[in-house]
Coordinates of C-alpha atoms in Angstrom, one line a residue:
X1 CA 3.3 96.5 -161.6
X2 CA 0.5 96.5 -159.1
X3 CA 0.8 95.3 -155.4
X4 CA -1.9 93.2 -154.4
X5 CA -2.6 90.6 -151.7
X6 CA -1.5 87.6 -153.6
X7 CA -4.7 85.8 -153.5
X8 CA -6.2 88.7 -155.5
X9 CA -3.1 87.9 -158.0
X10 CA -3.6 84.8 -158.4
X11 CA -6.8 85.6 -160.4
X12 CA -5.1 88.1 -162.3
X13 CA -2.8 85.7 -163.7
X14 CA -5.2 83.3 -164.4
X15 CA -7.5 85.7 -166.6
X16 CA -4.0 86.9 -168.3
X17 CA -3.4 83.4 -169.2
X18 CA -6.9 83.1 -170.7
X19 CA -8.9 81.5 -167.5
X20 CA -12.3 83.1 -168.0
X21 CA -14.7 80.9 -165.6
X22 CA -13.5 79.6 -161.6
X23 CA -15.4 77.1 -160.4
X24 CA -15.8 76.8 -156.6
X25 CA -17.2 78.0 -152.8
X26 CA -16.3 80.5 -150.8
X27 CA -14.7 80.0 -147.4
X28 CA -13.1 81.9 -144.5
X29 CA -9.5 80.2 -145.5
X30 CA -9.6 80.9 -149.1
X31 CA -11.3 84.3 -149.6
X32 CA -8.5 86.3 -150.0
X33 CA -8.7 83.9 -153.8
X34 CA -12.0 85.9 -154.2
X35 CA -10.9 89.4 -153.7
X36 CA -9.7 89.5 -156.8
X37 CA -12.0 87.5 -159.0
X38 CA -14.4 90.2 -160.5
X39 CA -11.5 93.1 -160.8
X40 CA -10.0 90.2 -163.1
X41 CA -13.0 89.5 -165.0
X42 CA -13.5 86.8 -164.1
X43 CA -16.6 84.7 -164.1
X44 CA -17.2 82.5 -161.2
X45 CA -19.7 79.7 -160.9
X46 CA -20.8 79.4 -157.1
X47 CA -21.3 75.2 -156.8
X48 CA -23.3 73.7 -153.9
X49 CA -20.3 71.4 -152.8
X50 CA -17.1 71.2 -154.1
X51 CA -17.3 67.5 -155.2
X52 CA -20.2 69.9 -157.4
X53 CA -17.2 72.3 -158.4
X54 CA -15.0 69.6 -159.7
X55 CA -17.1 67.8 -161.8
X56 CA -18.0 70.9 -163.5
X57 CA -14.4 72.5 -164.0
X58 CA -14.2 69.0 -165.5
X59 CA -16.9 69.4 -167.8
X60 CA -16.3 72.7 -168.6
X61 CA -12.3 71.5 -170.0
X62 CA -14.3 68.5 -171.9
X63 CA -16.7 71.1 -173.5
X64 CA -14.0 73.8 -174.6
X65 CA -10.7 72.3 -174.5
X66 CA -9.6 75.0 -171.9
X67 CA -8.3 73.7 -168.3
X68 CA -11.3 73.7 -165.4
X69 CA -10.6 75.9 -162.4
X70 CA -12.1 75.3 -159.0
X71 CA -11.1 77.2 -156.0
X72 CA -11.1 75.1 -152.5
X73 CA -11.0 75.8 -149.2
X74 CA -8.3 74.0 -147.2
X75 CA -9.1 70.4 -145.1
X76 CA -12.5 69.5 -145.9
X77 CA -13.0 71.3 -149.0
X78 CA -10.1 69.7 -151.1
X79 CA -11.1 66.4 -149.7
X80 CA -14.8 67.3 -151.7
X81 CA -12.9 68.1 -154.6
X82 CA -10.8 64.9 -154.8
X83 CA -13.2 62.1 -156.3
X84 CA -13.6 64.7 -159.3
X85 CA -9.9 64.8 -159.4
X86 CA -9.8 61.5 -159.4
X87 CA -11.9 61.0 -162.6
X88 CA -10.1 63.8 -164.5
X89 CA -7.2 61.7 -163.7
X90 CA -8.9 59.0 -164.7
X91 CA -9.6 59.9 -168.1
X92 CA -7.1 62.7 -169.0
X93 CA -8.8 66.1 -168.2
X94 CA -6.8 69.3 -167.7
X95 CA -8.0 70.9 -164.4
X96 CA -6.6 73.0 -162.3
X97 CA -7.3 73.0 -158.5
X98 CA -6.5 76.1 -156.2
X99 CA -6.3 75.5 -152.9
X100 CA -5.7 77.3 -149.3
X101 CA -3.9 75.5 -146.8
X102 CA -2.8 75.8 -143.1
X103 CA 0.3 77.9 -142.4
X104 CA 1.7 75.3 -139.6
X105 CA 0.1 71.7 -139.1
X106 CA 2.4 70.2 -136.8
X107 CA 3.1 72.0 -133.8
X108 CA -0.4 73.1 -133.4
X109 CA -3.2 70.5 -133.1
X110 CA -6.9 71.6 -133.4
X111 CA -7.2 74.2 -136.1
X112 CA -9.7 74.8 -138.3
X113 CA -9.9 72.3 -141.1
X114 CA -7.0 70.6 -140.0
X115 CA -5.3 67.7 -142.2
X116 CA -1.9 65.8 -141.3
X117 CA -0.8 66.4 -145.2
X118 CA -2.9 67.6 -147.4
X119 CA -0.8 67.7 -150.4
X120 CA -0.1 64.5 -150.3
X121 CA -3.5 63.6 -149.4
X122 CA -4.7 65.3 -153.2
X123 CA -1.3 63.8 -155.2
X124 CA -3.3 61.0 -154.9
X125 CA -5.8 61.4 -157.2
X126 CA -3.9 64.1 -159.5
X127 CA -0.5 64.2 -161.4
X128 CA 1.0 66.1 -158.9
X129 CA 0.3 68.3 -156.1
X130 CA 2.3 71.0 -154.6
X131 CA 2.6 74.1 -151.7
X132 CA 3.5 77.5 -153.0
X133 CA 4.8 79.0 -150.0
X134 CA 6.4 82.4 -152.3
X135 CA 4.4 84.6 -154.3
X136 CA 7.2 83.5 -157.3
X137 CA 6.5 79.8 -156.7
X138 CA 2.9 80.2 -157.1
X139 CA 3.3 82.1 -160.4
X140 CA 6.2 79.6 -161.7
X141 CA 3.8 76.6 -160.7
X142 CA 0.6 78.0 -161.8
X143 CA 2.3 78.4 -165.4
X144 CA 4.3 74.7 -165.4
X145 CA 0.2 73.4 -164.6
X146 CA -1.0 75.1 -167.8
X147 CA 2.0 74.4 -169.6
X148 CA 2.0 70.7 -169.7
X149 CA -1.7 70.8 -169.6
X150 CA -1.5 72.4 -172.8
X151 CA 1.3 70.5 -174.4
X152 CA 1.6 66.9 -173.0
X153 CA -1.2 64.5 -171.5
X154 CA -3.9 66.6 -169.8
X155 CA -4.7 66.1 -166.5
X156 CA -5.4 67.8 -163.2
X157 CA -3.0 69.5 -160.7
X158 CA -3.2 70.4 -157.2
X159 CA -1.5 73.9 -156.1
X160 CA -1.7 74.7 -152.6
X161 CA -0.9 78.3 -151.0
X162 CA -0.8 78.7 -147.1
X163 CA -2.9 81.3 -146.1
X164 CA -0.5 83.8 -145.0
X165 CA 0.9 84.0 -148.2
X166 CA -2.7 84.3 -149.9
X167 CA -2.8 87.3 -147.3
X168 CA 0.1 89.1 -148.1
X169 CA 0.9 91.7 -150.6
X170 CA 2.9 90.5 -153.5
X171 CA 4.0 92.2 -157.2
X172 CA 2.1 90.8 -160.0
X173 CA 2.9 88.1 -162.0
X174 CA 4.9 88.6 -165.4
X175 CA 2.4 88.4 -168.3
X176 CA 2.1 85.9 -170.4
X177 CA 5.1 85.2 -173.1
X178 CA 3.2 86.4 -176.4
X179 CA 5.5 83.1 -178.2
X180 CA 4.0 80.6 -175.4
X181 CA 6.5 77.5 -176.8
X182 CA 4.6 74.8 -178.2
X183 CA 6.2 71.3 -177.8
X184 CA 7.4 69.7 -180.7
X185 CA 6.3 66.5 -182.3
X186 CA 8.7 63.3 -180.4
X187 CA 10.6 61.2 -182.5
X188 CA 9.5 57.5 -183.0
X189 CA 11.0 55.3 -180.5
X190 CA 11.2 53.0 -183.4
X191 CA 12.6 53.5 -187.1
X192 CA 9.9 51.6 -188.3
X193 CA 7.8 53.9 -189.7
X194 CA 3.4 53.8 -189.6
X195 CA 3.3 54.5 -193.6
X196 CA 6.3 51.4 -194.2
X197 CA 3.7 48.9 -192.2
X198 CA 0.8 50.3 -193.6
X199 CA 1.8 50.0 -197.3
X200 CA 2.8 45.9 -196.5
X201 CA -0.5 45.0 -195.0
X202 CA -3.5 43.4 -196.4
X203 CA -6.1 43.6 -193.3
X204 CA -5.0 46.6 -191.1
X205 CA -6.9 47.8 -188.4
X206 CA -7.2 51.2 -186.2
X207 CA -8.6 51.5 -183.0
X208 CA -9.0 55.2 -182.2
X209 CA -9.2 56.7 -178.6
X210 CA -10.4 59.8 -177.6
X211 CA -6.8 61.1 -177.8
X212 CA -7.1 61.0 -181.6
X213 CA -10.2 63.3 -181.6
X214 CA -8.4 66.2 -182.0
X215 CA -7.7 67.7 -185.4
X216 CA -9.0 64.2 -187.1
X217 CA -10.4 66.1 -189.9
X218 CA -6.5 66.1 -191.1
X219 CA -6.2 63.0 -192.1
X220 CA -10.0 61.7 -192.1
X221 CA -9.6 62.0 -196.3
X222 CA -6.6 60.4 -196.2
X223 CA -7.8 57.5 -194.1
X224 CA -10.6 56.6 -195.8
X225 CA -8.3 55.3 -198.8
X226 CA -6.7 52.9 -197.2
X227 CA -10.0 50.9 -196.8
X228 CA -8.5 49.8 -193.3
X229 CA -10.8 48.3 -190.6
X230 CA -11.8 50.7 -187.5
X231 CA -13.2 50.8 -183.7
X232 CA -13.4 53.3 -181.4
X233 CA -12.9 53.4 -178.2
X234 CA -16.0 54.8 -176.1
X235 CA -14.1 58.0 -175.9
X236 CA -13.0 57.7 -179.3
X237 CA -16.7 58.1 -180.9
X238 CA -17.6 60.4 -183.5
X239 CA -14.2 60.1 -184.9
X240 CA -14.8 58.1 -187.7
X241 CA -18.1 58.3 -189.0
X242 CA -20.8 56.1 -187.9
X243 CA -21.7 54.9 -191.6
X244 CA -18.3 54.1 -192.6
X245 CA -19.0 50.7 -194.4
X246 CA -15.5 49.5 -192.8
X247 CA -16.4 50.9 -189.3
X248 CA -17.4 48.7 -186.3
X249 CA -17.9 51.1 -183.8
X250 CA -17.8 51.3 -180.0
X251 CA -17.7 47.9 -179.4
X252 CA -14.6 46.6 -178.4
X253 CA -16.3 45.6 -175.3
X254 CA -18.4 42.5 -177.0
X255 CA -15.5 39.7 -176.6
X256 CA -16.2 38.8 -180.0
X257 CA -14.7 41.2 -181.1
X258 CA -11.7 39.7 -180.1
X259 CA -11.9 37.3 -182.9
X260 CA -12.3 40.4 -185.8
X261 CA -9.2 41.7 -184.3
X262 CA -7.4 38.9 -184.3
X263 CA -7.7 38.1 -188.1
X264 CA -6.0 41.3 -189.1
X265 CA -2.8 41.4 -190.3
X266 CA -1.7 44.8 -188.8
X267 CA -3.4 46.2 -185.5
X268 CA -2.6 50.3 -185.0
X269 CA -4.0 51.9 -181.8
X270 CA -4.1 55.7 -182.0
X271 CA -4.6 57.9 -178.6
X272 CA -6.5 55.3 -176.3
X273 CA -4.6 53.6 -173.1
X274 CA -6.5 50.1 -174.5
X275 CA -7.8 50.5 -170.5
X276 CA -10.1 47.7 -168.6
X277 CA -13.2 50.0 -169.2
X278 CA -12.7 49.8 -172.7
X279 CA -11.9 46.4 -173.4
X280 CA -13.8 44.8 -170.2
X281 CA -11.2 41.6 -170.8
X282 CA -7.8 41.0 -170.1
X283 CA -6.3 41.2 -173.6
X284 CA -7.3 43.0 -176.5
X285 CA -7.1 39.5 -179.0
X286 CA -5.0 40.7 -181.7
X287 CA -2.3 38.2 -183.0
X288 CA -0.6 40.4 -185.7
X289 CA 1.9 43.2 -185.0
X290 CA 0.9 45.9 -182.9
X291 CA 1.8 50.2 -183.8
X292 CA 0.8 52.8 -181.1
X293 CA 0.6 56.0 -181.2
X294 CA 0.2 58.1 -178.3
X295 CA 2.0 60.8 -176.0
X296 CA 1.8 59.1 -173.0
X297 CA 4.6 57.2 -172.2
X298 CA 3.3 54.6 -170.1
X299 CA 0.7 53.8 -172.7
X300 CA 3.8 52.7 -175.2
X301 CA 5.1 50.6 -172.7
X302 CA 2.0 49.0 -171.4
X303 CA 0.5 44.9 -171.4
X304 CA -0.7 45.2 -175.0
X305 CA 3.3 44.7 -176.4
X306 CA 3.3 46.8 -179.2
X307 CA 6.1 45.9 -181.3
X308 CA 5.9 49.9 -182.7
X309 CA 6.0 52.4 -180.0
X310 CA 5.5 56.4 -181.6
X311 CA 5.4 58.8 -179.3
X312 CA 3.9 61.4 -181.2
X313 CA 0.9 63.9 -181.3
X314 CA -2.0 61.5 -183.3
X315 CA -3.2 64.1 -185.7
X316 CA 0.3 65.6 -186.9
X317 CA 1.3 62.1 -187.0
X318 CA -1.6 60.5 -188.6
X319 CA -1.8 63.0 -191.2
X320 CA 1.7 63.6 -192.1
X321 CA 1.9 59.2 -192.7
X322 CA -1.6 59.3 -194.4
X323 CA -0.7 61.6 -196.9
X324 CA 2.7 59.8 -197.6
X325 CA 0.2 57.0 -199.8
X326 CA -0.6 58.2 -202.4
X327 CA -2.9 55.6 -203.9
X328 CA -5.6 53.8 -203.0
X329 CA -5.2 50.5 -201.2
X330 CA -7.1 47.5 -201.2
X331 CA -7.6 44.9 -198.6
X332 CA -9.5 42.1 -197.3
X333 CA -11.8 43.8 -195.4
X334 CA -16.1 42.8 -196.9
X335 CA -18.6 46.0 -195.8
X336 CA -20.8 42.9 -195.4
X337 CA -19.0 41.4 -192.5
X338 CA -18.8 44.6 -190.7
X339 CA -22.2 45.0 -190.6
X340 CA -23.1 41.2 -189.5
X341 CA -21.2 42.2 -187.0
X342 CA -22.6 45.0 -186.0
X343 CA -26.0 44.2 -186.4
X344 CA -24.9 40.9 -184.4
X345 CA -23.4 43.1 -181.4
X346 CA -26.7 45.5 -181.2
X347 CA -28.7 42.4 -180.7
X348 CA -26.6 41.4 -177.6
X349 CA -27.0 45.0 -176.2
X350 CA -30.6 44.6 -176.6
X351 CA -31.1 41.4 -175.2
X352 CA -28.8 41.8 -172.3
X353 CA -30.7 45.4 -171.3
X354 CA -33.8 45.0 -172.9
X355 CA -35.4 48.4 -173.5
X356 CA -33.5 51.0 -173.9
X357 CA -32.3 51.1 -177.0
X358 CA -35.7 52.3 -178.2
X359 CA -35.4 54.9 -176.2
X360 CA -32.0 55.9 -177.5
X361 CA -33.4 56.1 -180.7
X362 CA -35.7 58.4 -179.9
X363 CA -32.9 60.6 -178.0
X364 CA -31.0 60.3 -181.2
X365 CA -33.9 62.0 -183.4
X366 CA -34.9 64.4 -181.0
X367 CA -31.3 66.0 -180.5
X368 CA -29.6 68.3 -183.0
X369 CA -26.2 67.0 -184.6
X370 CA -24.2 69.4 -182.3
X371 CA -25.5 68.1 -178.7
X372 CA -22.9 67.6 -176.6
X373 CA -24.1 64.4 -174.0
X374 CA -22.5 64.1 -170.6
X375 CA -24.1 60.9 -168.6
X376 CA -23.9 59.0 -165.4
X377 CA -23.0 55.2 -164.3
X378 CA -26.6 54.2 -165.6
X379 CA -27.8 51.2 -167.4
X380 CA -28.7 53.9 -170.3
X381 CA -25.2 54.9 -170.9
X382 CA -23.9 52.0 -170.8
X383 CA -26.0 50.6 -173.5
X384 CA -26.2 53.6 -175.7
X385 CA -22.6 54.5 -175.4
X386 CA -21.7 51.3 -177.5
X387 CA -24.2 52.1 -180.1
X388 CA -25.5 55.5 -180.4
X389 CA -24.2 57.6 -183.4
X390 CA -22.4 60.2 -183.2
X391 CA -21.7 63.1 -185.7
X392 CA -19.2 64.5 -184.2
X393 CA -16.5 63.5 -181.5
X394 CA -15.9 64.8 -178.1
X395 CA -19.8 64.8 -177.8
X396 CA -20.2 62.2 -175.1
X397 CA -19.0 62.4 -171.9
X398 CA -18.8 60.0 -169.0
X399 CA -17.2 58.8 -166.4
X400 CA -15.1 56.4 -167.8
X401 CA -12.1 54.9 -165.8
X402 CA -12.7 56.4 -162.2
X403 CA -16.6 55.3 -162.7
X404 CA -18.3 57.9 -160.3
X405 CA -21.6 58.5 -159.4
X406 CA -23.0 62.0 -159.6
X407 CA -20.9 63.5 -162.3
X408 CA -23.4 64.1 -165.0
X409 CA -25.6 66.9 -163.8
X410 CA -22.8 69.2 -162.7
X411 CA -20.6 68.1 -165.8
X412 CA -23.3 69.0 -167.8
X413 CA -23.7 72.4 -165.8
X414 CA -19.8 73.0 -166.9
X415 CA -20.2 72.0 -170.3
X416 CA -23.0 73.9 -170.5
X417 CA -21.7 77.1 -169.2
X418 CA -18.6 76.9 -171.6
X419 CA -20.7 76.2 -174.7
X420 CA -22.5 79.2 -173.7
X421 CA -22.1 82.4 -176.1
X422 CA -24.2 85.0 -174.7
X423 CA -27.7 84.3 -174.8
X424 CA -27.3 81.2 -177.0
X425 CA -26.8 77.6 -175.8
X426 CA -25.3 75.0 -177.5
X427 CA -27.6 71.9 -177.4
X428 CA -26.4 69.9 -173.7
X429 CA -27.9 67.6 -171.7
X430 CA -27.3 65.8 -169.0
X431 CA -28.4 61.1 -168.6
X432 CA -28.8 60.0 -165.1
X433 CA -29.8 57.3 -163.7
X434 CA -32.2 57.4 -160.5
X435 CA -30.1 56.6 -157.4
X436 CA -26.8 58.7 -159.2
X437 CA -29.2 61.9 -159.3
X438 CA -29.5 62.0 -156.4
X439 CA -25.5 62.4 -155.3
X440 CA -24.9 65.7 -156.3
X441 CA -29.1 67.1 -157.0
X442 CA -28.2 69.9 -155.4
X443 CA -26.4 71.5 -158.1
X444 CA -29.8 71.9 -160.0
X445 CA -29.8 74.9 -158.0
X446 CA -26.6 76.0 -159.8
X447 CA -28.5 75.7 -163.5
X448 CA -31.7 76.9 -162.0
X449 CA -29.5 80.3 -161.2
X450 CA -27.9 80.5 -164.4
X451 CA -30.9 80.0 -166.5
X452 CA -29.1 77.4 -168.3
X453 CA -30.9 75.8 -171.1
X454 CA -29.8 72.1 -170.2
X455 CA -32.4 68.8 -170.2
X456 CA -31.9 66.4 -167.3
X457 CA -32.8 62.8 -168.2
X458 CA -33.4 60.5 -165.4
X459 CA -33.5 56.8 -166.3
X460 CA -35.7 55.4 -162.8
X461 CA -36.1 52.1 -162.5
X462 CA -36.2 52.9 -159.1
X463 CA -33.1 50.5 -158.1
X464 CA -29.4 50.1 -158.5
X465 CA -30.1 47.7 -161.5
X466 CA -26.7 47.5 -162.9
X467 CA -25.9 46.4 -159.4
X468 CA -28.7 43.9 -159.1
X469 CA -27.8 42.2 -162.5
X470 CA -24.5 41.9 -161.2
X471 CA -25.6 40.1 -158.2
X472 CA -27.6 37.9 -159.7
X473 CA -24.9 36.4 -162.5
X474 CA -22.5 36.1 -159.6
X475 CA -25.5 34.2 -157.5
X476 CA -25.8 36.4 -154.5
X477 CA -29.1 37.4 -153.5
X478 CA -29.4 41.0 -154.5
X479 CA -29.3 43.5 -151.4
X480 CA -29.4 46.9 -150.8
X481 CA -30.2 47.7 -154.5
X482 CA -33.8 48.5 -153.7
X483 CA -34.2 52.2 -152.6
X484 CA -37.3 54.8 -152.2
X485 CA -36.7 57.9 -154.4
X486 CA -38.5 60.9 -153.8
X487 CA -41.2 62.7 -156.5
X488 CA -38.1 64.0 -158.9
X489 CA -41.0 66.2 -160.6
X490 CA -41.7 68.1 -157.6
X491 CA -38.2 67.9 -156.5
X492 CA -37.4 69.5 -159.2
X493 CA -40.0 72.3 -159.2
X494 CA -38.9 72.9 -156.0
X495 CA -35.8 74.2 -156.8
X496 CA -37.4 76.1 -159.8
X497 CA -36.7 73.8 -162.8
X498 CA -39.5 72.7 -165.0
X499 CA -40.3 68.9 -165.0
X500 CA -42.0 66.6 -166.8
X501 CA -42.9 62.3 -167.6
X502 CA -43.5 61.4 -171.1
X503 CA -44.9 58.0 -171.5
X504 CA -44.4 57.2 -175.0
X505 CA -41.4 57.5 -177.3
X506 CA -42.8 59.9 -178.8
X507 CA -44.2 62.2 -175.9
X508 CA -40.3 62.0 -174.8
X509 CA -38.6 63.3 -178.4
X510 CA -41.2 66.2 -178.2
X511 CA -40.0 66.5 -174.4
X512 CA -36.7 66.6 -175.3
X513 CA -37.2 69.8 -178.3
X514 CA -39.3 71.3 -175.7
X515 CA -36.5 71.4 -173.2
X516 CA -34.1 72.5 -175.8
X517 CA -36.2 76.1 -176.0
X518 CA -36.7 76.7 -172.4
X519 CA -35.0 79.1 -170.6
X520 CA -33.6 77.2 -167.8
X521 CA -33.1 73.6 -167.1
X522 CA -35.6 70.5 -167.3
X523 CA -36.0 67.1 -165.3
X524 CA -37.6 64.7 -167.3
X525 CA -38.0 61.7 -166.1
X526 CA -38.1 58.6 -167.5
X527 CA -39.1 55.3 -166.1
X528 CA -37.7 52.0 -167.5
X529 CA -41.1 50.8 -169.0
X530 CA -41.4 53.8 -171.4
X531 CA -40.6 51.2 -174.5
X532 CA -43.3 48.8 -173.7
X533 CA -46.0 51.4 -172.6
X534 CA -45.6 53.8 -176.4
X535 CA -48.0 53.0 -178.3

C-alpha cells in the first residue's frame, strides 16, 4: 500500500468507492483534502460559496442516484454548508460532507475559524455527524456513510478530520469489498399481508411518494389491473402516468381531496412521510384502514395510524404482492369522477395564481420528455408542481420540507454536471423566482465555467409575492415584500451567460429550444404578465 498524507487518502478511497465528482472550496485548513483529488481522478467542481457547494452535491445525488460530496473548510465553511444539509435532510438525499476541523478548541481561544463544537453544531441538520481523529476511523466512517446511504433511508452525514490528522502520513484504505452486502428486504411488522387487503377491497387507494420511484416499472403492469385509485405526492410525480384514467395526481394539497380519500375503502401509502408540505393540513382524511410501506421507521409509526406497518423496500415489495393477483379486479372507482376532479382542482390553481399556468404549458411543450426540472420557493413551482405532467419520475426537484431559498440554480448546476456524458447534456433547467435568484447568483459563474448547457427561468414579479398573498389573507399590511432587482439580462451577460425576455408564450417555448442548443447556460427572464401580453 501507498503512504500518503491522509487527506490525499481520503480521495483515494472515495474514487475506489465510485465518488467521481467533489463538490466544494478550497481553504488553508482543508487543502491537504485537495492534494490528492486529481492523482485520484477525481473531478472537482470549484463553487462560489459553500452553501453553493451543498446544494449542488445535492443535486448531483437527485440527478444520478450517487451520494453528493462537498469538501469544507472548518468554522465558517461548514456553517455555509449546513442549510443545504439541512434540506437533504429534509427530503432524504444522500450527501456526504467532508470536513476539517481544529486540532484543540478548548484550551486555546482565538484560532482561525474557531467554533465551540462544530460537530455538534452540523448533527443538527444531518443524520449524524462525527470526528475521525485516526486514519482507520476515517476509512471505517467514510464507508458506514455510504453504506447506509446506499442501503437504508438516504440522507447526509457530516465527517470531520482534525487537521493534523489530514496532515499526517497514513497507509491507504482497504479497497472496496468486490460483494458490497446489500441489505435484505425487512419482514412486515404485521402478518397482514398488502395482497390479503388488496384482494378484500372494493375502493383502494395508493398514494405514492418519491420513495416509490425507484424501480416502479416492476410492478407498474401489475398495478394497473387492480383499477385502484392513485395520488402522488409532489415527490412522487411521474410515477404513475399522468393519463392514467384512475390517477388524480399531485394534489393532495387541495383539502378536497380529503373527501376522495375518505370514501375509499382501503388507503395504502407507498414511500412518502405523508409530511406537512405535502398534505398542507393536519390529517390526511381517510376513514378506511391504512397500509404503509416504507423503510423508514419513524414513518410506520407516525400521526397517520396505519393499522399495517411494512417495513420493506417499495418496489421489491410492491412488485412481489402485485404479481401475487392474478386477475383483474374491479372496483368502484368512475374515470369520470377523476377527472371532475381534476379538472375542478386546476381551476382552483388557476384562480388562486392566476397566470402561470399558461406559462407552464408552454414549458411543457417546449422541453423534451427527458428534462430533468429543479426549481426554487416561487409562485411558478408551486403551481406547476401540482399540475405539470411528468413522463418520468425523479424529474422535478425542489426544495420540499426544509423550503430554501437559493437552491435551484446550483442544484441545477449539480444535476447538470451528473447528467453530463461527455459533450452531451441531458435536457436541465433550472425555475427561479426573482428575489431567490438572487441568494446564491453567484454560482452562474460555476455554469458559465463549465459550459454547461442549462436554461435559467426567472419568474420576476419583482416582489416576494408568495409572501405578500400571505399577508394579505392573514390581514397584515404587506411589508418588506417589495424589493428593487437589478437588470438580470445584463447581470447575466456580465458573468458571460447569454440572456434573453420573451414576451409571448410563444417567443418563450422557442427561448427555451434555443437555450437547449447553446453551449453554456441562459437567463431568461420572465415577467409575471407574459400570459396577458402573448398575443
Amino acid at each position: 500500500m501507498t503512504t500518503r498524507p491522509l487527506g490525499a487518502q481520503i480521495s483515494h478511497m472515495l474514487k475506489d468507492r465510485g465518488v467521481d465528482v467533489i463538490f466544494g472550496i478550497p481553504g488553508v485548513h482543508n487543502q491537504e483534502m485537495y492534494r490528492g483529488i486529481e492523482e485520484a481522478g477525481i473531478t472537482h467542481v470549484l463553487a462560489r460559496h459553500e452553501q453553493g457547494a451543498g446544494f449542488m452535491a445535492d443535486g448531483y445525488a437527485r440527478a444520478t442516484g450517487k451520494p453528493g460530496v462537498a469538501y469544507v473548510i472548518s468554522g465558517p465553511g461548514l456553517c455555509n454548508i449546513m442549510t443545504p444539509m439541512g434540506q437533504a435532510y429534509s427530503d432524504s438525499v444522500p450527501m456526504l460532507v467532508i470536513s476539517s476541523v481544529l486540532d484543540e478548541t478548548e484550551a486555546t481561544r482565538g484560532q482561525l475559524h474557531q467554533m465551540k463544537d462544530q460537530e455538534r453544531a452540523a448533527a443538527a441538520v444531518c443524520d449524524w455527524s462525527v470526528t475521525a481523529r485516526t486514519a482507520d476511523a476515517a476509512y471505517a466512517l467514510i464507508d458506514r456513510a455510504l453504506m447506509q446511504m446506499e442501503t437504508g433511508v438516504p440522507s447526509p452525514k457530516h465527517i470531520q478530520v482534525p487537521i493534523a490528522q489530514l496532515e499526517a502520513r497514513a497507509d491507504a484504505a482497504l479497497s472496496r469489498p468486490v460483494d458490497w452486502p446489500v441489505c435484505p428486504e425487512p419482514a412486515p411488522l404485521q402478518c397482514a399481508t398488502l395482497t390479503e387487503q388488496l384482494e378484500a377491497a372494493s375502493r383502494p387507494l395508493f398514494i405514492f411518494g418519491g420513495g416509490a420511484a425507484l424501480d416502479a416499472s416492476r410492478w407498474l403492469p401489475d398495478f394497473q389491473k387492480l383499477n385502484a385509485a392513485s395520488f402522488t405526492t409532489y415527490a412522487g410525480r411521474g410515477i404513475i402516468p399522468d393519463d392514467s384514467p384512475l390517477h388524480f395526481g399531485a394534489t393532495l394539497a387541495r383539502a378536497s381531496s380529503a373527501d376522495v380519500i375518505a370514501s375509499a375503502d382501503l388507503v395504502v401509502a407507498v414511500g412518502t412521510r405523508l409530511s406537512e408540505v405535502d398534505l398542507w393540513r393536519s390529517d390526511l382524511g381517510h376513514t378506511a384502514p391504512m397500509i404503509r410501506v416504507d423503510l423508514d421507521h419513524e414513518v410506520l409509526s407516525d400521526r397517520h395510524r396505519a393499522e399495517t406497518r411494512i417495513l420493506a423496500d417499495a418496489g421489491a415489495h410492491l412488485a412481489e404482492s402485485f404479481g401475487a393477483i392474478r386477475d383483474k379486479k374491479q372496483t368502484t372507482w368512475d374515470a369520470k369522477e377523476v377527472s371532475h376532479m381534476r379538472a375542478r382542482w386546476r381551476a382552483e390553481i388557476n384562480a388562486e395564481r392566476p397566470g402561470i399556468l399558461p406559462v407552464a404549458d408552454a414549458l411543457k411543450a417546449a422541453l423534451p420528455a427527458d428534462t430533468m426540472i429543479y426549481s426554487d420557493m416561487t409562485q411558478f413551482a408551486y403551481a406547476a408542481k401540482e399540475v405539470y405532467p411528468m413522463d418520468h419520475p425523479g424529474h422535478w426537484h425542489h426544495p420540499y420540507g426544509f423550503g430554501t431559498l437559493g437552491y435551484a440554480l446550483p442544484a441545477a448546476i449539480g444535476g447538470a454536471i451528473g447528467r453530463r456524458v461527455g459533450e452531451t447534456h441531458a435536457p436541465t433547467i433550472a425555475i427561479l423566482g426573482d428575489y431567490g435568484f438572487q441568494y446564491t447568483v453567484q454560482e452562474l459563474a460555476v455554469a458559465v465555467e463549465l459550459e454547461l448547457t442549462l436554461p435559467i427561468i426567472i419568474w420576476d414579479n419583482g416582489k416576494l409575492g408568495e409572501i405578500e398573498d400571505s399577508m394579505v389573507r392573514a390581514q397584515i399590511a404587506p411589508n418588506a415584500v417589495i424589493q428593487r432587482n437589478p437588470d438580470f439580462l445584463k447581470l447575466a451577460e456580465a458573468y458571460g451567460a447569454a440572456a434573453t425576455q420573451p414576451t409571448t408564450l410563444a417567443e418563450f417555448g422557442q427561448a427555451i429550444q434555443t437555450a437547449l442548443q447553446t453551449k453554456g447556460p441562459t437567463v431568461i427572464r420572465v415577467t409575471s404578465d407574459i400570459a396577458l401580453t402573448s398575443s
